[in-house]
Short mmCIF file of N, CA and C in Angstrom, two decimals:
data_model
loop_
_atom_site.label_atom_id
_atom_site.label_comp_id
_atom_site.label_asym_id
_atom_site.label_seq_id
_atom_site.Cartn_x
_atom_site.Cartn_y
_atom_site.Cartn_z
N MET A 264 1.16 -1.11 0.08
CA MET A 264 0.14 0.32 -0.12
C MET A 264 1.07 1.38 -0.09
N THR A 265 0.66 1.95 -1.15
CA THR A 265 1.49 3.09 -1.31
C THR A 265 1.17 4.56 -1.24
N LEU A 266 1.55 5.75 -0.99
CA LEU A 266 0.88 6.76 -0.88
C LEU A 266 2.20 7.46 -1.95
N ASN A 267 1.73 8.03 -3.34
CA ASN A 267 2.37 8.74 -3.83
C ASN A 267 2.10 10.12 -3.89
N CYS A 268 2.95 11.04 -4.01
CA CYS A 268 2.32 12.34 -4.18
C CYS A 268 3.41 13.30 -5.14
N SER A 269 2.36 13.49 -5.57
CA SER A 269 3.22 14.56 -6.64
C SER A 269 3.16 16.04 -6.19
N ALA A 270 2.94 16.39 -4.84
CA ALA A 270 2.98 17.87 -4.75
C ALA A 270 4.75 17.82 -3.89
N TYR A 271 5.60 18.32 -5.04
CA TYR A 271 6.58 18.16 -5.05
C TYR A 271 7.24 19.53 -3.80
N ASN A 272 6.47 19.98 -3.73
CA ASN A 272 6.91 21.04 -2.97
C ASN A 272 6.34 20.98 -1.81
N CYS A 273 6.14 20.10 -1.39
CA CYS A 273 5.59 19.40 0.35
C CYS A 273 6.77 19.30 1.02
N THR A 274 6.95 19.44 2.18
CA THR A 274 8.24 19.08 2.92
C THR A 274 8.27 17.73 2.92
N TYR A 275 7.44 16.89 3.02
CA TYR A 275 7.37 15.49 3.39
C TYR A 275 7.54 14.92 2.27
N ASN A 276 7.47 15.37 1.03
CA ASN A 276 7.76 14.82 -0.36
C ASN A 276 9.20 14.42 -0.60
N GLN A 277 9.78 13.25 -1.19
CA GLN A 277 11.03 12.94 -1.55
C GLN A 277 11.18 11.78 -2.35
N SER A 278 11.14 12.98 -3.60
CA SER A 278 11.44 11.65 -4.88
C SER A 278 9.98 11.41 -5.23
N GLY A 279 8.76 12.10 -5.03
CA GLY A 279 7.34 11.44 -5.12
C GLY A 279 6.97 10.67 -4.01
N THR A 280 7.53 10.09 -3.00
CA THR A 280 7.28 9.24 -2.18
C THR A 280 7.13 10.27 -0.33
N CYS A 281 6.14 10.16 0.00
CA CYS A 281 5.46 10.75 1.37
C CYS A 281 6.20 10.24 2.16
N TYR A 282 6.46 11.19 3.48
CA TYR A 282 7.44 10.62 4.57
C TYR A 282 7.12 11.75 5.75
N ALA A 283 5.84 11.73 5.70
CA ALA A 283 5.06 12.74 6.81
C ALA A 283 5.19 11.77 8.02
N GLY A 284 4.81 10.54 8.00
CA GLY A 284 4.61 9.26 8.67
C GLY A 284 2.67 8.73 8.95
N LYS A 285 2.34 10.09 9.14
CA LYS A 285 0.61 9.85 8.84
C LYS A 285 0.19 11.05 8.27
N ILE A 286 -0.72 11.07 7.55
CA ILE A 286 -1.33 12.55 7.13
C ILE A 286 -2.63 12.14 7.55
N THR A 287 -3.51 13.62 7.28
CA THR A 287 -4.96 13.58 7.25
C THR A 287 -5.72 14.45 5.86
N ILE A 288 -6.82 13.85 5.47
CA ILE A 288 -7.12 13.69 4.00
C ILE A 288 -8.33 14.57 4.44
N SER A 289 -8.83 15.50 4.33
CA SER A 289 -10.20 16.25 4.43
C SER A 289 -11.02 16.33 3.42
N GLY A 290 -12.56 16.93 3.77
CA GLY A 290 -13.41 16.62 2.84
C GLY A 290 -14.31 15.61 3.53
N THR A 291 -14.82 16.07 4.44
CA THR A 291 -16.23 15.51 5.14
C THR A 291 -17.19 15.34 4.02
N LYS A 292 -17.85 16.32 3.21
CA LYS A 292 -18.58 16.64 2.53
C LYS A 292 -18.60 15.83 1.26
N ALA A 293 -17.17 15.70 0.76
CA ALA A 293 -16.76 15.49 -0.30
C ALA A 293 -17.76 14.39 -1.62
N THR A 294 -17.83 15.51 -2.64
CA THR A 294 -18.60 14.05 -3.38
C THR A 294 -17.41 13.65 -5.07
N ASN A 295 -16.08 14.31 -4.47
CA ASN A 295 -15.39 14.39 -6.09
C ASN A 295 -14.07 14.50 -5.08
N SER A 296 -13.33 14.07 -6.17
CA SER A 296 -11.85 14.07 -5.65
C SER A 296 -11.51 15.68 -5.30
N SER A 297 -11.70 16.84 -5.87
CA SER A 297 -11.12 18.08 -6.01
C SER A 297 -11.99 18.54 -4.23
N ASN A 298 -12.92 17.78 -4.25
CA ASN A 298 -13.69 18.30 -2.59
C ASN A 298 -12.51 17.99 -1.57
N THR A 299 -11.83 16.88 -1.95
CA THR A 299 -10.79 16.79 -0.83
C THR A 299 -9.07 17.38 -0.88
N HIS A 300 -8.90 17.29 0.23
CA HIS A 300 -7.32 18.20 0.63
C HIS A 300 -6.28 17.41 1.61
N CYS A 301 -5.63 17.27 1.02
CA CYS A 301 -4.03 16.53 2.20
C CYS A 301 -4.00 18.09 3.45
N SER A 302 -4.58 17.79 4.04
CA SER A 302 -4.35 18.41 5.25
C SER A 302 -2.91 18.88 5.80
N THR A 303 -2.17 17.63 5.57
CA THR A 303 -0.83 17.67 6.29
C THR A 303 0.25 18.48 5.66
N PHE A 304 -0.36 18.79 3.93
CA PHE A 304 0.55 19.51 3.42
C PHE A 304 1.05 20.53 3.67
N SER A 305 2.57 20.47 3.67
CA SER A 305 3.34 22.03 4.00
C SER A 305 4.20 22.49 2.90
N GLU A 306 4.62 23.45 2.66
CA GLU A 306 4.98 24.33 1.61
C GLU A 306 6.70 24.02 2.29
N SER A 307 7.42 23.61 0.83
CA SER A 307 8.27 23.38 1.24
C SER A 307 9.29 24.39 1.00
N ASN A 308 10.63 25.19 1.80
CA ASN A 308 11.37 25.85 1.54
C ASN A 308 12.52 25.76 0.87
N GLY A 309 12.26 24.35 -0.09
CA GLY A 309 13.61 23.74 -0.61
C GLY A 309 14.24 22.94 0.02
N ASN A 310 13.90 22.39 1.24
CA ASN A 310 15.12 22.08 2.19
C ASN A 310 13.95 21.05 2.82
N LEU A 311 14.51 19.56 2.27
CA LEU A 311 13.64 17.93 2.90
C LEU A 311 14.24 17.93 4.20
N THR A 312 14.94 18.31 4.98
CA THR A 312 15.38 17.78 6.41
C THR A 312 14.28 17.97 7.56
N ASN A 313 13.07 18.39 7.35
CA ASN A 313 12.09 18.39 7.94
C ASN A 313 11.20 17.02 7.96
N LEU A 314 11.76 15.88 7.60
CA LEU A 314 11.25 14.74 7.47
C LEU A 314 10.40 14.51 8.73
N SER A 315 8.98 14.11 8.98
CA SER A 315 8.82 13.87 10.10
C SER A 315 9.05 11.98 10.72
N SER A 316 9.54 11.67 9.81
CA SER A 316 9.45 10.00 9.70
C SER A 316 10.79 9.38 8.76
N ASN A 317 11.31 8.37 9.19
CA ASN A 317 12.30 7.44 8.64
C ASN A 317 12.02 6.55 7.21
N TYR A 318 9.88 6.23 7.38
CA TYR A 318 9.62 5.32 7.13
C TYR A 318 8.57 6.45 5.69
N PHE A 319 8.46 5.75 4.92
CA PHE A 319 7.59 6.38 4.04
C PHE A 319 6.17 5.87 4.31
N THR A 320 5.00 7.03 4.06
CA THR A 320 3.59 7.02 4.35
C THR A 320 2.63 5.92 3.89
N THR A 321 1.96 5.44 4.13
CA THR A 321 1.28 4.16 3.47
C THR A 321 -0.13 4.69 3.65
N SER A 322 -1.17 3.84 2.73
CA SER A 322 -2.49 4.33 3.10
C SER A 322 -3.16 3.98 4.38
N ASN A 323 -2.91 2.83 5.17
CA ASN A 323 -2.79 2.70 6.70
C ASN A 323 -2.43 3.92 7.04
N ASP A 324 -1.66 4.56 6.75
CA ASP A 324 -1.30 6.11 7.72
C ASP A 324 -2.04 7.02 7.62
N ILE A 325 -3.02 6.53 6.74
CA ILE A 325 -4.12 8.04 6.41
C ILE A 325 -5.31 7.93 7.24
N ILE A 326 -5.43 9.50 7.78
CA ILE A 326 -7.05 9.51 8.55
C ILE A 326 -7.69 10.04 7.49
N CYS A 327 -8.44 9.46 6.84
CA CYS A 327 -9.67 10.35 5.90
C CYS A 327 -10.92 10.47 6.20
N LYS A 328 -10.83 11.90 6.45
CA LYS A 328 -12.13 12.70 7.01
C LYS A 328 -13.25 12.29 5.34
N ALA A 329 -12.74 11.72 4.09
CA ALA A 329 -13.62 11.80 3.33
C ALA A 329 -14.57 10.80 3.09
N VAL A 330 -15.72 10.96 4.08
CA VAL A 330 -16.55 9.60 4.37
C VAL A 330 -17.32 9.06 3.47
N ASN A 331 -17.62 9.72 2.54
CA ASN A 331 -18.57 9.45 1.12
C ASN A 331 -17.40 8.36 0.18
N CYS A 332 -16.15 8.43 0.78
CA CYS A 332 -15.20 7.83 -0.45
C CYS A 332 -15.45 6.47 -0.36
N HIS A 333 -15.56 5.22 -1.02
CA HIS A 333 -15.49 4.20 -1.46
C HIS A 333 -14.87 3.54 -0.45
N TYR A 334 -13.28 4.23 -0.31
CA TYR A 334 -11.88 3.32 0.26
C TYR A 334 -12.05 3.95 1.82
N ASN A 335 -13.04 4.75 2.18
CA ASN A 335 -12.91 4.98 3.53
C ASN A 335 -13.66 3.90 4.46
N ALA A 336 -12.81 3.56 5.62
CA ALA A 336 -13.55 2.42 6.48
C ALA A 336 -13.02 3.15 7.85
N ASN A 337 -13.90 3.59 8.41
CA ASN A 337 -13.93 4.31 9.87
C ASN A 337 -13.09 5.52 10.04
N HIS A 338 -12.88 6.12 9.00
CA HIS A 338 -11.98 7.04 8.53
C HIS A 338 -10.20 6.28 8.40
N THR A 339 -10.30 5.15 7.94
CA THR A 339 -9.03 4.58 7.50
C THR A 339 -9.17 4.06 6.18
N CYS A 340 -8.09 4.90 5.24
CA CYS A 340 -8.24 4.19 4.01
C CYS A 340 -7.76 2.71 3.63
N THR A 341 -8.57 2.41 2.83
CA THR A 341 -8.49 0.89 2.53
C THR A 341 -7.90 0.57 0.75
N ALA A 342 -7.37 1.69 0.24
CA ALA A 342 -7.22 1.47 -1.36
C ALA A 342 -5.88 0.92 -1.19
N ASP A 343 -5.44 -0.07 -2.14
CA ASP A 343 -4.14 -0.39 -2.07
C ASP A 343 -2.76 0.78 -2.54
N SER A 344 -3.23 1.69 -3.26
CA SER A 344 -2.65 2.77 -3.50
C SER A 344 -3.06 4.05 -3.73
N VAL A 345 -2.73 5.09 -3.51
CA VAL A 345 -3.48 6.31 -2.92
C VAL A 345 -2.28 7.29 -4.06
N HIS A 346 -3.22 8.38 -4.50
CA HIS A 346 -2.08 9.35 -5.06
C HIS A 346 -2.69 10.90 -4.40
N VAL A 347 -1.82 12.03 -4.31
CA VAL A 347 -2.30 12.81 -4.02
C VAL A 347 -1.66 14.02 -5.21
N ASN A 348 -2.24 14.54 -5.68
CA ASN A 348 -1.87 15.49 -6.98
C ASN A 348 -1.25 16.82 -6.40
N ASP A 349 -0.36 17.34 -7.73
CA ASP A 349 -0.16 18.52 -7.46
C ASP A 349 -0.68 19.96 -7.45
N SER A 350 -1.66 20.13 -7.78
CA SER A 350 -1.77 21.02 -8.21
C SER A 350 -2.76 22.07 -7.07
N HIS A 351 -4.03 21.17 -6.77
CA HIS A 351 -4.66 21.61 -5.38
C HIS A 351 -4.24 20.30 -4.13
N VAL A 352 -3.43 19.17 -4.64
CA VAL A 352 -3.00 18.74 -3.29
C VAL A 352 -4.22 17.59 -2.86
N ASN A 353 -5.08 17.35 -3.65
CA ASN A 353 -6.39 16.58 -3.69
C ASN A 353 -6.28 14.72 -3.77
N CYS A 354 -6.97 14.33 -3.14
CA CYS A 354 -6.54 12.91 -3.02
C CYS A 354 -7.26 12.30 -4.31
N ASP A 355 -6.75 11.96 -5.28
CA ASP A 355 -6.84 11.73 -6.85
C ASP A 355 -7.54 10.09 -6.51
N THR A 356 -7.39 9.61 -5.55
CA THR A 356 -7.44 8.48 -5.50
C THR A 356 -9.57 8.40 -5.10
N PHE A 357 -9.68 9.46 -4.58
CA PHE A 357 -11.22 9.25 -4.35
C PHE A 357 -12.51 8.91 -5.46
N ILE A 358 -13.52 7.82 -4.54
CA ILE A 358 -14.39 7.23 -5.69
C ILE A 358 -15.56 7.47 -4.72
N ASN A 359 -16.23 7.96 -4.84
CA ASN A 359 -17.58 8.51 -4.52
C ASN A 359 -18.58 7.10 -4.23
N ASP A 360 -18.88 6.94 -3.00
CA ASP A 360 -19.20 5.68 -2.49
C ASP A 360 -20.55 5.66 -2.95
#
């Protein structure tokens, strides 16, 4: 289970892999991916020394508040692979249930 992230300007992004440890996806009333957001996103100053974890983040490490998502099981993500996009740091894996 991987978390791929295209938000390369995020402090926790290292070569497209998230090292935040745990992240939160917001979007309690989301009906599509554009209504979701990676709330853990922190814009980088070009320095990736602020990694909070030595291990990459997996979908099991996601606190998901997008309750209408097919992959949300009691606020835990069950998707095999998750992608956060670069333009608005939305969860592209979101599927309306």
